[in-house]
Amino acid sequence: MLFAGTFLASVAVAGLNILVPVVFKREFGPQLTRLLPFYTVVLATFATLGAFLSIPISNHTTKDWRGGTIVWALLPIIAFLGWLPIMKKQKRLHVATKLVVVKTDWKSLFSDRVSWHVTGLMMVQSTLFYSTVAWLPKTFIDWGFTATSAGAMLAFATAVSIPFSLLVPFIFGQGIDQRKPMMLVTTASLIGLLGMAFGHSAATWVWVFMLGIGQSSLPTLLIIIVLRARTVDEAGPLSAMAQGLGYLVASLGPIIVGVISRSAGGWKAAYLYLALVCIVGLRMGYLAGKPRATETSLQK
């Protein structure tokens, strides 16, 4: 049951990740560059709350992992109840208007350069995020930090990413050209990774701060996915391609970093590898951020 529940929850999260950008494009249109960052801030905030509160909740309820799981299971129920009025509204619209089913030609999507630029950017940014989240605490423990202090450094990076998730799109990302915000957060990641590669020093918190800025790339990534799709009907398949392949490749990132660090007997080579990935991300960010749309075929 544990594995089945984990699988179902993972499928639900993956589906929501793909569909949310589509909903924003359909419902909010030109305002999505202002509203998507708020979604990612809520996402990051509740992820942080989940990490901090799950154990205390479990300790004060069932004394095991089930207590925290039961409490968090209430949130999807609340979300479903909040979504019911929207579903009824959409049903009325479909009845009142003639619904035209539009299908995307997946072959043309996979042969489109813009689609691959967006997907490549998602691969890089997701690899950087999951690799640093997985190994940053272990790095600090190997440098002599306590487990609590190492966890605090990761929490610091997450805390930094929350305000920057709002600030970067608002200051630099108001428009269809998303090169500036993407280059900014990727450069911050590069600085942080190079700093980490050369070991523990008094400036370590600066490198973690820069990594936190780099983790604020999600709103810009989602904005790029939505803006590069010409229509709402294209946004779904493009989101599925970018996030599906992006997370698939990113799942290998922590494994590769772990193998490199063990083989090299330290963290320098591993962080230099991530810095190299980040340089690729600069190129992908420039290409995906350019103001242009996909050229896929639509079939009615």
PDB file of C-alpha atoms in Angstrom, residues 65-254:
ATOM      1  CA  TRP A  65       4.712   8.667   9.630  1.00  0.00           C
ATOM      2  CA  ARG A  66       0.970   8.062   9.195  1.00  0.00           C
ATOM      3  CA  GLY A  67       0.007  11.097  11.267  1.00  0.00           C
ATOM      4  CA  GLY A  68       1.723  13.603   8.994  1.00  0.00           C
ATOM      5  CA  THR A  69       0.460  11.826   5.886  1.00  0.00           C
ATOM      6  CA  ILE A  70      -3.164  11.947   7.075  1.00  0.00           C
ATOM      7  CA  VAL A  71      -2.963  15.684   7.785  1.00  0.00           C
ATOM      8  CA  TRP A  72      -1.461  16.501   4.379  1.00  0.00           C
ATOM      9  CA  ALA A  73      -4.069  14.289   2.698  1.00  0.00           C
ATOM     10  CA  LEU A  74      -6.676  16.863   3.746  1.00  0.00           C
ATOM     11  CA  LEU A  75      -5.181  19.492   1.412  1.00  0.00           C
ATOM     12  CA  PRO A  76      -6.127  17.724  -1.870  1.00  0.00           C
ATOM     13  CA  ILE A  77      -9.691  17.374  -0.534  1.00  0.00           C
ATOM     14  CA  ILE A  78      -9.845  21.116   0.151  1.00  0.00           C
ATOM     15  CA  ALA A  79      -8.394  21.839  -3.305  1.00  0.00           C
ATOM     16  CA  PHE A  80     -10.965  19.543  -4.943  1.00  0.00           C
ATOM     17  CA  LEU A  81     -13.844  21.284  -3.178  1.00  0.00           C
ATOM     18  CA  GLY A  82     -12.480  24.651  -4.287  1.00  0.00           C
ATOM     19  CA  TRP A  83     -12.219  23.407  -7.873  1.00  0.00           C
ATOM     20  CA  LEU A  84     -15.837  22.197  -8.103  1.00  0.00           C
ATOM     21  CA  PRO A  85     -17.342  25.644  -8.925  1.00  0.00           C
ATOM     22  CA  ILE A  86     -14.785  26.082 -11.726  1.00  0.00           C
ATOM     23  CA  MET A  87     -15.665  22.652 -13.147  1.00  0.00           C
ATOM     24  CA  LYS A  88     -19.363  23.562 -13.163  1.00  0.00           C
ATOM     25  CA  LYS A  89     -18.606  26.855 -14.908  1.00  0.00           C
ATOM     26  CA  GLN A  90     -16.568  25.094 -17.608  1.00  0.00           C
ATOM     27  CA  LYS A  91     -19.330  22.527 -18.107  1.00  0.00           C
ATOM     28  CA  ARG A  92     -21.871  25.305 -18.718  1.00  0.00           C
ATOM     29  CA  LEU A  93     -19.533  26.957 -21.218  1.00  0.00           C
ATOM     30  CA  HIS A  94     -19.099  23.691 -23.124  1.00  0.00           C
ATOM     31  CA  VAL A  95     -22.865  23.224 -23.302  1.00  0.00           C
ATOM     32  CA  ALA A  96     -23.455  26.825 -24.436  1.00  0.00           C
ATOM     33  CA  THR A  97     -20.761  26.762 -27.112  1.00  0.00           C
ATOM     34  CA  LYS A  98     -19.755  24.249 -29.717  1.00  0.00           C
ATOM     35  CA  LEU A  99     -16.672  22.474 -28.405  1.00  0.00           C
ATOM     36  CA  VAL A 100     -13.965  21.915 -31.001  1.00  0.00           C
ATOM     37  CA  VAL A 101     -11.483  19.210 -30.082  1.00  0.00           C
ATOM     38  CA  VAL A 102      -8.007  20.141 -31.245  1.00  0.00           C
ATOM     39  CA  LYS A 103      -5.137  17.674 -31.287  1.00  0.00           C
ATOM     40  CA  THR A 104      -1.476  18.524 -31.455  1.00  0.00           C
ATOM     41  CA  ASP A 105       0.676  16.710 -33.967  1.00  0.00           C
ATOM     42  CA  TRP A 106       3.244  15.174 -31.610  1.00  0.00           C
ATOM     43  CA  LYS A 107       5.603  14.443 -34.492  1.00  0.00           C
ATOM     44  CA  SER A 108       5.804  18.133 -35.367  1.00  0.00           C
ATOM     45  CA  LEU A 109       6.194  19.005 -31.673  1.00  0.00           C
ATOM     46  CA  PHE A 110       9.209  16.728 -31.323  1.00  0.00           C
ATOM     47  CA  SER A 111      10.743  18.101 -34.518  1.00  0.00           C
ATOM     48  CA  ASP A 112      10.319  21.744 -33.469  1.00  0.00           C
ATOM     49  CA  ARG A 113      13.480  23.536 -32.310  1.00  0.00           C
ATOM     50  CA  VAL A 114      11.719  25.865 -29.883  1.00  0.00           C
ATOM     51  CA  SER A 115      10.104  22.876 -28.165  1.00  0.00           C
ATOM     52  CA  TRP A 116      13.522  21.287 -27.683  1.00  0.00           C
ATOM     53  CA  HIS A 117      15.037  24.530 -26.397  1.00  0.00           C
ATOM     54  CA  VAL A 118      12.300  24.705 -23.749  1.00  0.00           C
ATOM     55  CA  THR A 119      12.727  21.009 -22.941  1.00  0.00           C
ATOM     56  CA  GLY A 120      16.514  21.334 -22.741  1.00  0.00           C
ATOM     57  CA  LEU A 121      16.159  24.246 -20.337  1.00  0.00           C
ATOM     58  CA  MET A 122      13.801  22.198 -18.168  1.00  0.00           C
ATOM     59  CA  MET A 123      16.285  19.312 -18.158  1.00  0.00           C
ATOM     60  CA  VAL A 124      19.139  21.542 -17.010  1.00  0.00           C
ATOM     61  CA  GLN A 125      17.256  23.515 -14.367  1.00  0.00           C
ATOM     62  CA  SER A 126      15.622  20.402 -12.909  1.00  0.00           C
ATOM     63  CA  THR A 127      18.976  18.600 -12.814  1.00  0.00           C
ATOM     64  CA  LEU A 128      20.555  21.505 -10.939  1.00  0.00           C
ATOM     65  CA  PHE A 129      17.665  21.744  -8.487  1.00  0.00           C
ATOM     66  CA  TYR A 130      17.368  18.066  -7.568  1.00  0.00           C
ATOM     67  CA  SER A 131      21.129  17.529  -7.443  1.00  0.00           C
ATOM     68  CA  THR A 132      21.734  20.412  -5.045  1.00  0.00           C
ATOM     69  CA  VAL A 133      18.734  19.544  -2.865  1.00  0.00           C
ATOM     70  CA  ALA A 134      19.898  15.926  -2.657  1.00  0.00           C
ATOM     71  CA  TRP A 135      23.581  16.549  -1.908  1.00  0.00           C
ATOM     72  CA  LEU A 136      23.930  20.001  -0.342  1.00  0.00           C
ATOM     73  CA  PRO A 137      23.306  18.787   3.249  1.00  0.00           C
ATOM     74  CA  LYS A 138      25.720  15.855   2.796  1.00  0.00           C
ATOM     75  CA  THR A 139      28.349  18.269   1.500  1.00  0.00           C
ATOM     76  CA  PHE A 140      28.139  20.374   4.639  1.00  0.00           C
ATOM     77  CA  ILE A 141      28.181  17.311   6.894  1.00  0.00           C
ATOM     78  CA  ASP A 142      31.403  16.184   5.190  1.00  0.00           C
ATOM     79  CA  TRP A 143      32.793  19.668   5.838  1.00  0.00           C
ATOM     80  CA  GLY A 144      32.189  19.242   9.556  1.00  0.00           C
ATOM     81  CA  PHE A 145      28.720  20.751   9.977  1.00  0.00           C
ATOM     82  CA  THR A 146      26.190  19.081  12.251  1.00  0.00           C
ATOM     83  CA  ALA A 147      23.153  17.497  10.608  1.00  0.00           C
ATOM     84  CA  THR A 148      20.988  20.306  11.995  1.00  0.00           C
ATOM     85  CA  SER A 149      23.289  23.012  10.615  1.00  0.00           C
ATOM     86  CA  ALA A 150      23.491  21.265   7.244  1.00  0.00           C
ATOM     87  CA  GLY A 151      19.698  21.129   7.062  1.00  0.00           C
ATOM     88  CA  ALA A 152      19.540  24.793   8.030  1.00  0.00           C
ATOM     89  CA  MET A 153      21.774  25.700   5.077  1.00  0.00           C
ATOM     90  CA  LEU A 154      19.401  23.910   2.705  1.00  0.00           C
ATOM     91  CA  ALA A 155      16.454  25.659   4.353  1.00  0.00           C
ATOM     92  CA  PHE A 156      18.292  28.967   3.894  1.00  0.00           C
ATOM     93  CA  ALA A 157      18.618  28.325   0.152  1.00  0.00           C
ATOM     94  CA  THR A 158      14.902  27.498  -0.049  1.00  0.00           C
ATOM     95  CA  ALA A 159      13.986  30.608   1.934  1.00  0.00           C
ATOM     96  CA  VAL A 160      16.060  32.783  -0.425  1.00  0.00           C
ATOM     97  CA  SER A 161      14.309  31.304  -3.466  1.00  0.00           C
ATOM     98  CA  ILE A 162      10.821  32.315  -2.284  1.00  0.00           C
ATOM     99  CA  PRO A 163      11.124  36.142  -2.519  1.00  0.00           C
ATOM    100  CA  PHE A 164      13.274  35.906  -5.648  1.00  0.00           C
ATOM    101  CA  SER A 165      10.565  33.773  -7.284  1.00  0.00           C
ATOM    102  CA  LEU A 166       8.434  36.915  -7.124  1.00  0.00           C
ATOM    103  CA  LEU A 167      11.075  39.591  -7.655  1.00  0.00           C
ATOM    104  CA  VAL A 168      12.878  38.218 -10.716  1.00  0.00           C
ATOM    105  CA  PRO A 169       9.784  37.805 -12.962  1.00  0.00           C
ATOM    106  CA  PHE A 170       8.283  41.119 -11.799  1.00  0.00           C
ATOM    107  CA  ILE A 171      11.446  43.141 -12.391  1.00  0.00           C
ATOM    108  CA  PHE A 172      12.911  41.440 -15.460  1.00  0.00           C
ATOM    109  CA  GLY A 173      10.219  39.194 -16.932  1.00  0.00           C
ATOM    110  CA  GLN A 174       7.284  41.423 -17.905  1.00  0.00           C
ATOM    111  CA  GLY A 175       6.955  40.503 -21.561  1.00  0.00           C
ATOM    112  CA  ILE A 176       7.416  37.648 -23.992  1.00  0.00           C
ATOM    113  CA  ASP A 177      11.225  37.988 -23.932  1.00  0.00           C
ATOM    114  CA  GLN A 178      12.343  35.925 -20.935  1.00  0.00           C
ATOM    115  CA  ARG A 179      16.096  35.900 -21.593  1.00  0.00           C
ATOM    116  CA  LYS A 180      17.031  38.375 -18.842  1.00  0.00           C
ATOM    117  CA  PRO A 181      15.365  36.581 -15.906  1.00  0.00           C
ATOM    118  CA  MET A 182      16.535  33.172 -17.096  1.00  0.00           C
ATOM    119  CA  MET A 183      20.133  34.297 -17.582  1.00  0.00           C
ATOM    120  CA  LEU A 184      20.082  36.031 -14.193  1.00  0.00           C
ATOM    121  CA  VAL A 185      19.014  33.017 -12.141  1.00  0.00           C
ATOM    122  CA  THR A 186      21.257  30.632 -14.101  1.00  0.00           C
ATOM    123  CA  THR A 187      24.286  32.897 -13.616  1.00  0.00           C
ATOM    124  CA  ALA A 188      23.525  32.986  -9.889  1.00  0.00           C
ATOM    125  CA  SER A 189      23.529  29.175  -9.858  1.00  0.00           C
ATOM    126  CA  LEU A 190      26.845  29.115 -11.707  1.00  0.00           C
ATOM    127  CA  ILE A 191      28.473  31.456  -9.177  1.00  0.00           C
ATOM    128  CA  GLY A 192      27.138  29.383  -6.288  1.00  0.00           C
ATOM    129  CA  LEU A 193      28.306  26.086  -7.779  1.00  0.00           C
ATOM    130  CA  LEU A 194      31.804  27.379  -8.530  1.00  0.00           C
ATOM    131  CA  GLY A 195      32.018  28.714  -4.984  1.00  0.00           C
ATOM    132  CA  MET A 196      30.969  25.345  -3.558  1.00  0.00           C
ATOM    133  CA  ALA A 197      33.486  23.566  -5.783  1.00  0.00           C
ATOM    134  CA  PHE A 198      36.382  25.265  -4.049  1.00  0.00           C
ATOM    135  CA  GLY A 199      35.357  24.157  -0.599  1.00  0.00           C
ATOM    136  CA  HIS A 200      34.214  25.426   2.758  1.00  0.00           C
ATOM    137  CA  SER A 201      35.156  28.987   3.648  1.00  0.00           C
ATOM    138  CA  ALA A 202      33.784  32.031   5.431  1.00  0.00           C
ATOM    139  CA  ALA A 203      31.903  32.896   2.224  1.00  0.00           C
ATOM    140  CA  THR A 204      29.992  29.594   2.111  1.00  0.00           C
ATOM    141  CA  TRP A 205      26.725  31.289   3.032  1.00  0.00           C
ATOM    142  CA  VAL A 206      27.201  33.561  -0.002  1.00  0.00           C
ATOM    143  CA  TRP A 207      27.395  30.524  -2.305  1.00  0.00           C
ATOM    144  CA  VAL A 208      24.257  29.062  -0.707  1.00  0.00           C
ATOM    145  CA  PHE A 209      22.523  32.425  -1.157  1.00  0.00           C
ATOM    146  CA  MET A 210      23.393  32.361  -4.873  1.00  0.00           C
ATOM    147  CA  LEU A 211      22.128  28.781  -5.162  1.00  0.00           C
ATOM    148  CA  GLY A 212      18.887  29.966  -3.573  1.00  0.00           C
ATOM    149  CA  ILE A 213      18.506  32.605  -6.275  1.00  0.00           C
ATOM    150  CA  GLY A 214      19.137  29.885  -8.843  1.00  0.00           C
ATOM    151  CA  GLN A 215      16.335  27.796  -7.345  1.00  0.00           C
ATOM    152  CA  SER A 216      13.902  30.639  -8.069  1.00  0.00           C
ATOM    153  CA  SER A 217      13.875  29.718 -11.772  1.00  0.00           C
ATOM    154  CA  LEU A 218      10.583  27.776 -11.659  1.00  0.00           C
ATOM    155  CA  PRO A 219       8.196  30.702 -12.321  1.00  0.00           C
ATOM    156  CA  THR A 220      10.259  31.828 -15.304  1.00  0.00           C
ATOM    157  CA  LEU A 221      10.372  28.239 -16.600  1.00  0.00           C
ATOM    158  CA  LEU A 222       6.588  27.932 -16.420  1.00  0.00           C
ATOM    159  CA  ILE A 223       6.129  31.354 -18.017  1.00  0.00           C
ATOM    160  CA  ILE A 224       8.404  30.297 -20.891  1.00  0.00           C
ATOM    161  CA  ILE A 225       6.414  27.086 -21.428  1.00  0.00           C
ATOM    162  CA  VAL A 226       3.156  29.035 -21.614  1.00  0.00           C
ATOM    163  CA  LEU A 227       4.487  31.884 -23.769  1.00  0.00           C
ATOM    164  CA  ARG A 228       6.194  29.632 -26.322  1.00  0.00           C
ATOM    165  CA  ALA A 229       2.956  27.749 -26.997  1.00  0.00           C
ATOM    166  CA  ARG A 230       0.878  29.596 -29.593  1.00  0.00           C
ATOM    167  CA  THR A 231      -2.463  28.444 -28.181  1.00  0.00           C
ATOM    168  CA  VAL A 232      -3.951  26.834 -25.084  1.00  0.00           C
ATOM    169  CA  ASP A 233      -4.192  23.577 -27.053  1.00  0.00           C
ATOM    170  CA  GLU A 234      -0.436  23.631 -27.666  1.00  0.00           C
ATOM    171  CA  ALA A 235       0.433  24.541 -24.079  1.00  0.00           C
ATOM    172  CA  GLY A 236      -0.571  21.126 -22.709  1.00  0.00           C
ATOM    173  CA  PRO A 237       1.564  18.980 -25.037  1.00  0.00           C
ATOM    174  CA  LEU A 238       4.528  21.371 -24.763  1.00  0.00           C
ATOM    175  CA  SER A 239       4.248  21.310 -20.971  1.00  0.00           C
ATOM    176  CA  ALA A 240       4.065  17.498 -21.034  1.00  0.00           C
ATOM    177  CA  MET A 241       7.119  17.237 -23.289  1.00  0.00           C
ATOM    178  CA  ALA A 242       9.236  19.746 -21.365  1.00  0.00           C
ATOM    179  CA  GLN A 243       8.365  18.546 -17.877  1.00  0.00           C
ATOM    180  CA  GLY A 244       8.138  14.834 -18.697  1.00  0.00           C
ATOM    181  CA  LEU A 245      11.536  14.628 -20.386  1.00  0.00           C
ATOM    182  CA  GLY A 246      12.966  17.287 -18.083  1.00  0.00           C
ATOM    183  CA  TYR A 247      12.194  15.407 -14.876  1.00  0.00           C
ATOM    184  CA  LEU A 248      13.212  12.090 -16.457  1.00  0.00           C
ATOM    185  CA  VAL A 249      16.693  13.404 -17.239  1.00  0.00           C
ATOM    186  CA  ALA A 250      16.858  15.270 -13.921  1.00  0.00           C
ATOM    187  CA  SER A 251      16.309  12.014 -12.024  1.00  0.00           C
ATOM    188  CA  LEU A 252      19.779  10.944 -13.166  1.00  0.00           C
ATOM    189  CA  GLY A 253      21.416  14.114 -11.822  1.00  0.00           C
ATOM    190  CA  PRO A 254      21.716  13.156  -8.137  1.00  0.00           C
TER     191      PRO A 254
END
